[in-house]
mmCIF file of C-alpha atoms in Angstrom:
data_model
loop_
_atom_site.group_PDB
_atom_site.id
_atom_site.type_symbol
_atom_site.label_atom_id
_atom_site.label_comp_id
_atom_site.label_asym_id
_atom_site.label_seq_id
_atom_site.Cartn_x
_atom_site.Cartn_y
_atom_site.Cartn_z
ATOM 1 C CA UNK S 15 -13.657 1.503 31.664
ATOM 2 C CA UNK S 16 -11.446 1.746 28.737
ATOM 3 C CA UNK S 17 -7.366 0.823 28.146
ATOM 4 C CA UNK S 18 -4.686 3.472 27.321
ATOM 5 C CA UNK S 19 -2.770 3.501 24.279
ATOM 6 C CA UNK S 20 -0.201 1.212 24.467
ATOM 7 C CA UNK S 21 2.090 3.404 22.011
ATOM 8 C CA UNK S 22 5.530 2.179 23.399
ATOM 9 C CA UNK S 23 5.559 -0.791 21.197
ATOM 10 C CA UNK S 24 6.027 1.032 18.096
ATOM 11 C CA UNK S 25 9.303 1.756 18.819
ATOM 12 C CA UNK S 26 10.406 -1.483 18.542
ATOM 13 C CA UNK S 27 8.330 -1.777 15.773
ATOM 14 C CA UNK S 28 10.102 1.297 14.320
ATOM 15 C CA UNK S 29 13.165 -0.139 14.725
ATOM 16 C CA UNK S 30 12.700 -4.095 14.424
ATOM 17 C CA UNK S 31 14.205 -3.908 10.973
ATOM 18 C CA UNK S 32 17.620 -2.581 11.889
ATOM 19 C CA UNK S 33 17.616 -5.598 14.624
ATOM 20 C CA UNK S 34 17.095 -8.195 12.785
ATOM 21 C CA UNK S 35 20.349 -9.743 12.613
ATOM 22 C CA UNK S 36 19.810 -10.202 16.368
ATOM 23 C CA UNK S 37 19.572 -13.791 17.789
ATOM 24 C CA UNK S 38 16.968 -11.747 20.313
ATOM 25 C CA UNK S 39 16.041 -8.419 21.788
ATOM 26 C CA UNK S 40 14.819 -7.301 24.991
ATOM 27 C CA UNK S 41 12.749 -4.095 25.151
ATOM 28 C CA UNK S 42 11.253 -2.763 28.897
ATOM 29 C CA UNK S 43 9.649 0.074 29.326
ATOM 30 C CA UNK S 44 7.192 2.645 31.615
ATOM 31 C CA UNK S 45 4.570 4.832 30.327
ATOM 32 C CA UNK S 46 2.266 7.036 31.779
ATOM 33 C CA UNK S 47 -0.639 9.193 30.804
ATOM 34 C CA UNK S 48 -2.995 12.269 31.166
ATOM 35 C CA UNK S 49 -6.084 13.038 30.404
ATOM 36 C CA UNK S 50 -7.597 16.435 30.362
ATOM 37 C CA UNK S 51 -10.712 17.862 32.393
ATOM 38 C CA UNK S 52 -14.664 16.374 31.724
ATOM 39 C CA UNK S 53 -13.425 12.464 31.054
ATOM 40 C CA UNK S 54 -14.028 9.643 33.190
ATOM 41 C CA UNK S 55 -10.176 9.004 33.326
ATOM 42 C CA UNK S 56 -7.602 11.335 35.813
ATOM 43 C CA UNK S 57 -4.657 9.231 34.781
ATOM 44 C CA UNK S 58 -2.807 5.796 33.966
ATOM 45 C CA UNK S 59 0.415 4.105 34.094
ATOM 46 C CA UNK S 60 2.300 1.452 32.445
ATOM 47 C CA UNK S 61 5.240 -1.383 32.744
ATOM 48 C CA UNK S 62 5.878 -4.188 30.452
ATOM 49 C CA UNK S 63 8.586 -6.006 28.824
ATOM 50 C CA UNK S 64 8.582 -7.059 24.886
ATOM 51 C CA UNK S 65 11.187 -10.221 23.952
ATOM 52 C CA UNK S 66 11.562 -10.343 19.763
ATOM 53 C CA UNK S 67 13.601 -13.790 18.778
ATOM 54 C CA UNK S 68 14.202 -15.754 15.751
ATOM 55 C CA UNK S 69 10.568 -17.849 16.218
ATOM 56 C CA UNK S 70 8.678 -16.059 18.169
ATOM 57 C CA UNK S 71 7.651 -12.649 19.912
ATOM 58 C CA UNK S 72 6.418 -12.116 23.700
ATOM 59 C CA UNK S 73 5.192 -9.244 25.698
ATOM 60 C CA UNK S 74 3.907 -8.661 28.912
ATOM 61 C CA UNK S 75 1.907 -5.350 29.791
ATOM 62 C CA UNK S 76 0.186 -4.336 33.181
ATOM 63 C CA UNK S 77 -1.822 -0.859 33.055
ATOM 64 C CA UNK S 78 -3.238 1.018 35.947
ATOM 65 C CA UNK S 79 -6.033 3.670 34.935
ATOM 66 C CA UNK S 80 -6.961 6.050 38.126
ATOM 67 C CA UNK S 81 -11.151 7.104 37.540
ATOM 68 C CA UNK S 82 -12.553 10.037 37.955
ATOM 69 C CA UNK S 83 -15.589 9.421 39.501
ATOM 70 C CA UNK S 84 -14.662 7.488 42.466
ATOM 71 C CA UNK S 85 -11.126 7.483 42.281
ATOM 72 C CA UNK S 86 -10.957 3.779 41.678
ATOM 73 C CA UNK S 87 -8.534 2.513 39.713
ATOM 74 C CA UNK S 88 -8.978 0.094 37.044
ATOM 75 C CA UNK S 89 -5.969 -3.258 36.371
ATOM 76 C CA UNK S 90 -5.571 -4.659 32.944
ATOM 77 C CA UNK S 91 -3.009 -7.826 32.410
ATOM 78 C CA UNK S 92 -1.885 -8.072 28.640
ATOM 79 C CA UNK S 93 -0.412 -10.873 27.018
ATOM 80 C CA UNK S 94 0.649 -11.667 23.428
ATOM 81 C CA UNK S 95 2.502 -13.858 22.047
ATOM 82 C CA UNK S 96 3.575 -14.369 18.238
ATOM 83 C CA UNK S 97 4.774 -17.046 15.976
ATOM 84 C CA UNK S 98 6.610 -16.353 13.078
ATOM 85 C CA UNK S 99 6.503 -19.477 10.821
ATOM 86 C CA UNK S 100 8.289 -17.709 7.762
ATOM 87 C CA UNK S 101 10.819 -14.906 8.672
ATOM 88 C CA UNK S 102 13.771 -14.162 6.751
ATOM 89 C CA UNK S 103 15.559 -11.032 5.524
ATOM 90 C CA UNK S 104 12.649 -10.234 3.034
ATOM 91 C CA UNK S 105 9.272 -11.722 3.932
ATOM 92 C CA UNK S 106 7.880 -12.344 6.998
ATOM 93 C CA UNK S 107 4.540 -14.307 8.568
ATOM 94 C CA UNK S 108 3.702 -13.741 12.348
ATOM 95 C CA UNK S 109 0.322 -15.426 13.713
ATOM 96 C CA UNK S 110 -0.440 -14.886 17.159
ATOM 97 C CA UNK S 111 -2.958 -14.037 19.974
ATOM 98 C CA UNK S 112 -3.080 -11.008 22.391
ATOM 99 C CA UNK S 113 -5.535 -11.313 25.407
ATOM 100 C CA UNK S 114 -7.140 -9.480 28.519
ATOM 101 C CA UNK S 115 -7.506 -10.237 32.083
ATOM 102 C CA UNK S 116 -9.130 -6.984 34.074
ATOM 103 C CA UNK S 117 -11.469 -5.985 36.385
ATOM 104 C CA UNK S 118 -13.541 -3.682 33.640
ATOM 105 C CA UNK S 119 -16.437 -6.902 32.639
ATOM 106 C CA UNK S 120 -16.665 -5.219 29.218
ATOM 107 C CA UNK S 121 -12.778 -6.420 28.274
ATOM 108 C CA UNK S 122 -12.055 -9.321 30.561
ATOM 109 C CA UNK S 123 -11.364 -12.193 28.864
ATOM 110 C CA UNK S 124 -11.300 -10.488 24.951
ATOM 111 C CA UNK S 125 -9.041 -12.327 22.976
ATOM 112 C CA UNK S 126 -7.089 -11.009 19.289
ATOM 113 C CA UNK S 127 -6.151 -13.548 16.699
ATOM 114 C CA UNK S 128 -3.028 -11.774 14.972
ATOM 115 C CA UNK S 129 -2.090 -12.109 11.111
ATOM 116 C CA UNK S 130 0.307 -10.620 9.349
ATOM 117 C CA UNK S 131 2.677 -11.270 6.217
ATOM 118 C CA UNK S 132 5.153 -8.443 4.556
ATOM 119 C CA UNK S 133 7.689 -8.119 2.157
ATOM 120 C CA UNK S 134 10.832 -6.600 3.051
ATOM 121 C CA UNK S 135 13.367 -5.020 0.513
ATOM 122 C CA UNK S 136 13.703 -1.277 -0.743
ATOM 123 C CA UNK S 137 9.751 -1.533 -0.605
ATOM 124 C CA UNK S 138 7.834 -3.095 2.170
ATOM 125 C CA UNK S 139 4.150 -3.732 1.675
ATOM 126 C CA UNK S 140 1.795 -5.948 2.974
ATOM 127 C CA UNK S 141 -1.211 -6.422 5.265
ATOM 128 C CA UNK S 142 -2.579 -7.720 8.747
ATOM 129 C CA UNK S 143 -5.542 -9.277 9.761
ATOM 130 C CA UNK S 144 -6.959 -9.115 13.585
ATOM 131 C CA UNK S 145 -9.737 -10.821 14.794
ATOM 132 C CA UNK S 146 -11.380 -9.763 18.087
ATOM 133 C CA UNK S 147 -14.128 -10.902 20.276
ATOM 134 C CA UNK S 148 -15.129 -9.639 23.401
ATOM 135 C CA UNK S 149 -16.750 -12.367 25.144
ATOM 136 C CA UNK S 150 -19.162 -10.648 28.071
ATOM 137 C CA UNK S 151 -20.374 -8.637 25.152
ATOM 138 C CA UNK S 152 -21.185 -10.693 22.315
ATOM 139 C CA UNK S 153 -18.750 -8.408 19.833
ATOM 140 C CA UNK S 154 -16.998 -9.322 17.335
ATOM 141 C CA UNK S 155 -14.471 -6.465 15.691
ATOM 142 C CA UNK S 156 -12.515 -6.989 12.100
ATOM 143 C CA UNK S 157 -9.920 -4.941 11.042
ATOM 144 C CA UNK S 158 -7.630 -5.338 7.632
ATOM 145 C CA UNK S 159 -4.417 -2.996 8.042
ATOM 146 C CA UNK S 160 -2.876 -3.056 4.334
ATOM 147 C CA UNK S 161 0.452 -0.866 4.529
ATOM 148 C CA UNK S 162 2.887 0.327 2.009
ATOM 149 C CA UNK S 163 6.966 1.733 2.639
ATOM 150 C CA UNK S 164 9.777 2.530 1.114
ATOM 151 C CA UNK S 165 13.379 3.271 2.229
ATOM 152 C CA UNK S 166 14.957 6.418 0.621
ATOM 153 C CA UNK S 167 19.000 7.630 0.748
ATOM 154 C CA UNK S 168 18.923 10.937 -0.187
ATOM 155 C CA UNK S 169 21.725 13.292 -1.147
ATOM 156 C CA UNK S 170 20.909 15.916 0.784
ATOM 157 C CA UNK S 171 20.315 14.040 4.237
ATOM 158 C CA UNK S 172 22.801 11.764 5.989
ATOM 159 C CA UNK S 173 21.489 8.602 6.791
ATOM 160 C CA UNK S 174 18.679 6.374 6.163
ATOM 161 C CA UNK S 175 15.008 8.248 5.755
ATOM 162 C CA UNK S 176 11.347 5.391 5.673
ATOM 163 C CA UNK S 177 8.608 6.400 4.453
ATOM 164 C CA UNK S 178 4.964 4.933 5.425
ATOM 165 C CA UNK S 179 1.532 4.689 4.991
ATOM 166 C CA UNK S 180 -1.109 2.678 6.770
ATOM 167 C CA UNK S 181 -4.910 2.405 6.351
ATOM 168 C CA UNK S 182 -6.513 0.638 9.553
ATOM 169 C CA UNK S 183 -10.224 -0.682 8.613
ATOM 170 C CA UNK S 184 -12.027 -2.124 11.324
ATOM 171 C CA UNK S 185 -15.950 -3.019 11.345
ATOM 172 C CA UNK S 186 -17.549 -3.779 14.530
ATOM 173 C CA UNK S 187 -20.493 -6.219 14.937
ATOM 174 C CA UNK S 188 -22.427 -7.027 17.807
ATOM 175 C CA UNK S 189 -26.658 -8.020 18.389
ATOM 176 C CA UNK S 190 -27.543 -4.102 18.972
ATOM 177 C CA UNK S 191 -24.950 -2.314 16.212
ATOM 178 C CA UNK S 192 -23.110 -2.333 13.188
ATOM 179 C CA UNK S 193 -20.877 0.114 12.624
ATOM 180 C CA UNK S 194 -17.318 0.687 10.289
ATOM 181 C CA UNK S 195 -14.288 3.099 11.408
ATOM 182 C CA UNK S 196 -11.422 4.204 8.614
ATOM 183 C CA UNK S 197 -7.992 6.219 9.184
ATOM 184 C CA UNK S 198 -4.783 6.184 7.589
ATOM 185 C CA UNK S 199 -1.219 6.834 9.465
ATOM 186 C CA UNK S 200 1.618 8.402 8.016
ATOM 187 C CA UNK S 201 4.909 8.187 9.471
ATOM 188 C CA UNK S 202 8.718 9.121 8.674
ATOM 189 C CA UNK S 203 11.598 7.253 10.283
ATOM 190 C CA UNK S 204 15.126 9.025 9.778
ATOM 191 C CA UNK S 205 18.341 6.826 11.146
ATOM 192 C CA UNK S 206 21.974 8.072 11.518
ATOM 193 C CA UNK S 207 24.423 6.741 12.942
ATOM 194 C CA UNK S 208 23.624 6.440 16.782
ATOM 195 C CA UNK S 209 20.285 8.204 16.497
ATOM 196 C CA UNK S 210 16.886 7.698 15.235
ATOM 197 C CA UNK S 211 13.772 9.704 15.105
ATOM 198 C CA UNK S 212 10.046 8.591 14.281
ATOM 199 C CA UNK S 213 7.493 11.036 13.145
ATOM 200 C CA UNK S 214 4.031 10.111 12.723
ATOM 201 C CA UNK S 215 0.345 10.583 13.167
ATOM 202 C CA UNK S 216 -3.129 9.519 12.065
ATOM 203 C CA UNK S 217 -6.659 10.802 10.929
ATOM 204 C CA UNK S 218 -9.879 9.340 10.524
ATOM 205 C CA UNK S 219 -11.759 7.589 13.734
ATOM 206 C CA UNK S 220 -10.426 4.279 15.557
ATOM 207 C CA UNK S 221 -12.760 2.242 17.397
ATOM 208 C CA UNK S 222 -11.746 -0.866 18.998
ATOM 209 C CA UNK S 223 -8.399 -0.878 17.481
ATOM 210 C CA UNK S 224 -5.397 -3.246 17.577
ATOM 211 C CA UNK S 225 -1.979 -1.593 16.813
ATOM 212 C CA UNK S 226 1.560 -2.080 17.218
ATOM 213 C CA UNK S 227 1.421 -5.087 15.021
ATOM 214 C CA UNK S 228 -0.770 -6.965 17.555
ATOM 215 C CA UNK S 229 0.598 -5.984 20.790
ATOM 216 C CA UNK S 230 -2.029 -2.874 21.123
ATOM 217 C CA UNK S 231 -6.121 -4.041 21.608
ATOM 218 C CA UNK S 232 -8.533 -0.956 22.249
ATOM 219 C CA UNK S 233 -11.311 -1.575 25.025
ATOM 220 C CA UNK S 234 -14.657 -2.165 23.116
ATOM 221 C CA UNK S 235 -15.994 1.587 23.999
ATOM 222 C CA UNK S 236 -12.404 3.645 23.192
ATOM 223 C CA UNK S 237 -12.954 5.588 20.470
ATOM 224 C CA UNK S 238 -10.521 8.059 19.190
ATOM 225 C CA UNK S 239 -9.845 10.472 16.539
ATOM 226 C CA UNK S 240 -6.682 11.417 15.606
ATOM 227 C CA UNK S 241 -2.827 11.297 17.127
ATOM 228 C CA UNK S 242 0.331 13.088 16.804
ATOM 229 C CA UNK S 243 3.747 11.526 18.128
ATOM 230 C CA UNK S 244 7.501 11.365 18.455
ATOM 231 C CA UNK S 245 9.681 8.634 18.961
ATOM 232 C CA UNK S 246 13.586 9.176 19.897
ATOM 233 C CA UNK S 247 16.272 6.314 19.799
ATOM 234 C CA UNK S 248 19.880 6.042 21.270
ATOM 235 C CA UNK S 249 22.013 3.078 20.395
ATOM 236 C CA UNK S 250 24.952 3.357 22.549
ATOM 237 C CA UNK S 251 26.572 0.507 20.813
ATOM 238 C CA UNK S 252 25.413 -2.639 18.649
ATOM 239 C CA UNK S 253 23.355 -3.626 22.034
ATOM 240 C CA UNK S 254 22.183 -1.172 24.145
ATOM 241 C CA UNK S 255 19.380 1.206 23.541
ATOM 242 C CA UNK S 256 17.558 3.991 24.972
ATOM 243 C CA UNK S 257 13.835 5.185 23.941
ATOM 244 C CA UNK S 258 12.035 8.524 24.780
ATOM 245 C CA UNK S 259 8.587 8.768 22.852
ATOM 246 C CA UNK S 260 5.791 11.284 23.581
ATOM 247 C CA UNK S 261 2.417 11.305 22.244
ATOM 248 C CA UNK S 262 -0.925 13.637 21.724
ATOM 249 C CA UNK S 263 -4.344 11.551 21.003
ATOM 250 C CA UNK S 264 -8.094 12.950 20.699
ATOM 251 C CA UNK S 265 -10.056 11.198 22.329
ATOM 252 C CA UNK S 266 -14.241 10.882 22.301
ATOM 253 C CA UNK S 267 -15.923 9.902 25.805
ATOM 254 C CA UNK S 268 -19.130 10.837 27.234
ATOM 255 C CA UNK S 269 -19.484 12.863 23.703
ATOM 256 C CA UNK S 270 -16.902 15.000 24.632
ATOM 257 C CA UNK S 271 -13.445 15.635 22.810
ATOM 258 C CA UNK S 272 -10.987 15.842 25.231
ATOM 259 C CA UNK S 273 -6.761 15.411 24.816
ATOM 260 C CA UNK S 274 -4.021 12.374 25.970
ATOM 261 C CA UNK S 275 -0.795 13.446 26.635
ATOM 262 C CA UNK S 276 1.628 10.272 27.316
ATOM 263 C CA UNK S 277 4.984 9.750 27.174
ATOM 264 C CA UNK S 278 7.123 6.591 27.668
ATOM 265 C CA UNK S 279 10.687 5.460 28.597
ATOM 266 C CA UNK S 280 12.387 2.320 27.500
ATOM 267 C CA UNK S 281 15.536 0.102 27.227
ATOM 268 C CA UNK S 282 16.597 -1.959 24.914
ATOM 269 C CA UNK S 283 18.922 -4.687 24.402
ATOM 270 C CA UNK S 284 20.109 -7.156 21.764
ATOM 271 C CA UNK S 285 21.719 -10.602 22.053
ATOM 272 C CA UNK S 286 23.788 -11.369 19.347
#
């Protein structure tokens, strides 16, 4: 079977840059999803924790999907972890590996090399390179995720507004097909004061995707096609935090479209 979207990392994605004076932070979370009528899904759940520091970057994700067909459910264990050789208050390198443990044979045991550098000032640009292979299929899945930003201060709006664009390329190889998936995701982050607010979405087709900076890996077979979401932050004070984030996907199984609607929790906390 195939893995949910494991969208609550991009909040502390979304927000990693207003952290980073932080010796560490501590992100843990819940998330659960639905899937409409005609899918081989009924629902899913998630917990995990996500621990950023100076060096290095850990997370820890266990998902239960419910089936339809037999009511079975389906465990996946997720681990990454990241090493950031380079980091300072305008570049950054991070090289790391995410991997699977489940019951599902097509995804036990697939492993993600992670590689990213980026440039950090009134612009941030660079790129990420993942490296996939799911071993009880013979697979192997590229994807290059150049991305571009830029912070604005506008007169007219209090507070901090980012701007961004990502293209996600993946190609997928295997002994029986070749094939090549494109999107690009466009996204708006708006900070004041206490509050923050991410809007964003995609277009295009995924297949096979890792997102969330390395922290998300598709199942071999999920294939989607489009997402709209919302991501809501509280700071209570220079450590606490509280997340809300809700999101719509499109998703292709059995050649049917059908629609994911998840939302997520979280708490955050930094140690200065």
């Amino acid at each position: 079977m195939k893995k949910v979207r494991l969208f609550q990392m991009l909040i502390v994605i979304s927000l990693g840059l207003n952290a980073s004076h932080s010796l560490a932070s501590l992100f843990i979370y819940q998330a659960s999803s639905d899937y409409s009528t005609s899918n081989d899904r009924d629902k899913s759940t998630s917990k995990g924790f996500y621990l950023d520091g100076t060096l290095a970057e850990i997370a820890y994700e266990k998902t239960d999907i419910t089936l339809t067909d037999n009511g079975g459910t389906t465990q996946f264990h997720n681990f990454t972890g990241v090493w950031k050789p380079y980091s300072n208050m305008h570049q950054q390198l991070r090289l790391g590996l995410h991997y699977t443990n489940t019951n599902e044979r097509a995804s036990n045991g697939k492993y993600t090399f992670i590689g990213e550098a980026l440039n950090y000032a009134q612009n941030v640009y660079g790129s990420a390179l993942y490296y996939t292979h799911y071993a009880n299929n013979g697979v192997d899945v590229w994807q290059l995720s150049p991305r571009f930003g830029r912070y604005y201060w506008p007169r007219f709006l209090s507070g901090t507004l980012y701007l961004q664009a990502q293209i996600d390329a993946i190609s997928l190889t295997s002994n029986i097909e070749s094939r090549d998936y494109l999107s690009l995701d466009l996204k708006s982050h708006w900070r004041i004061d206490a509050w923050a607010v991410e809007l964003g979405g995609w277009l295009g087709k995924q297949r096979s995707a890792v997102t969330s900076r390395g922290f998300t890996v598709y199942n071999l077979d999920d294939l989607y096609e489009g997402e709209a979401r919302i991501i809501t932050t509280y700071h209570h004070d220079n450590n606490f935090s509280l997340s809300l984030a809700g999101h719509l996907t499109k998703r292709i199984a059995d050649n049917h479209d059908h629609t994911v609607a998840s939302w997520m929790i979280g708490l955050g906390y930094s140690f200065e």
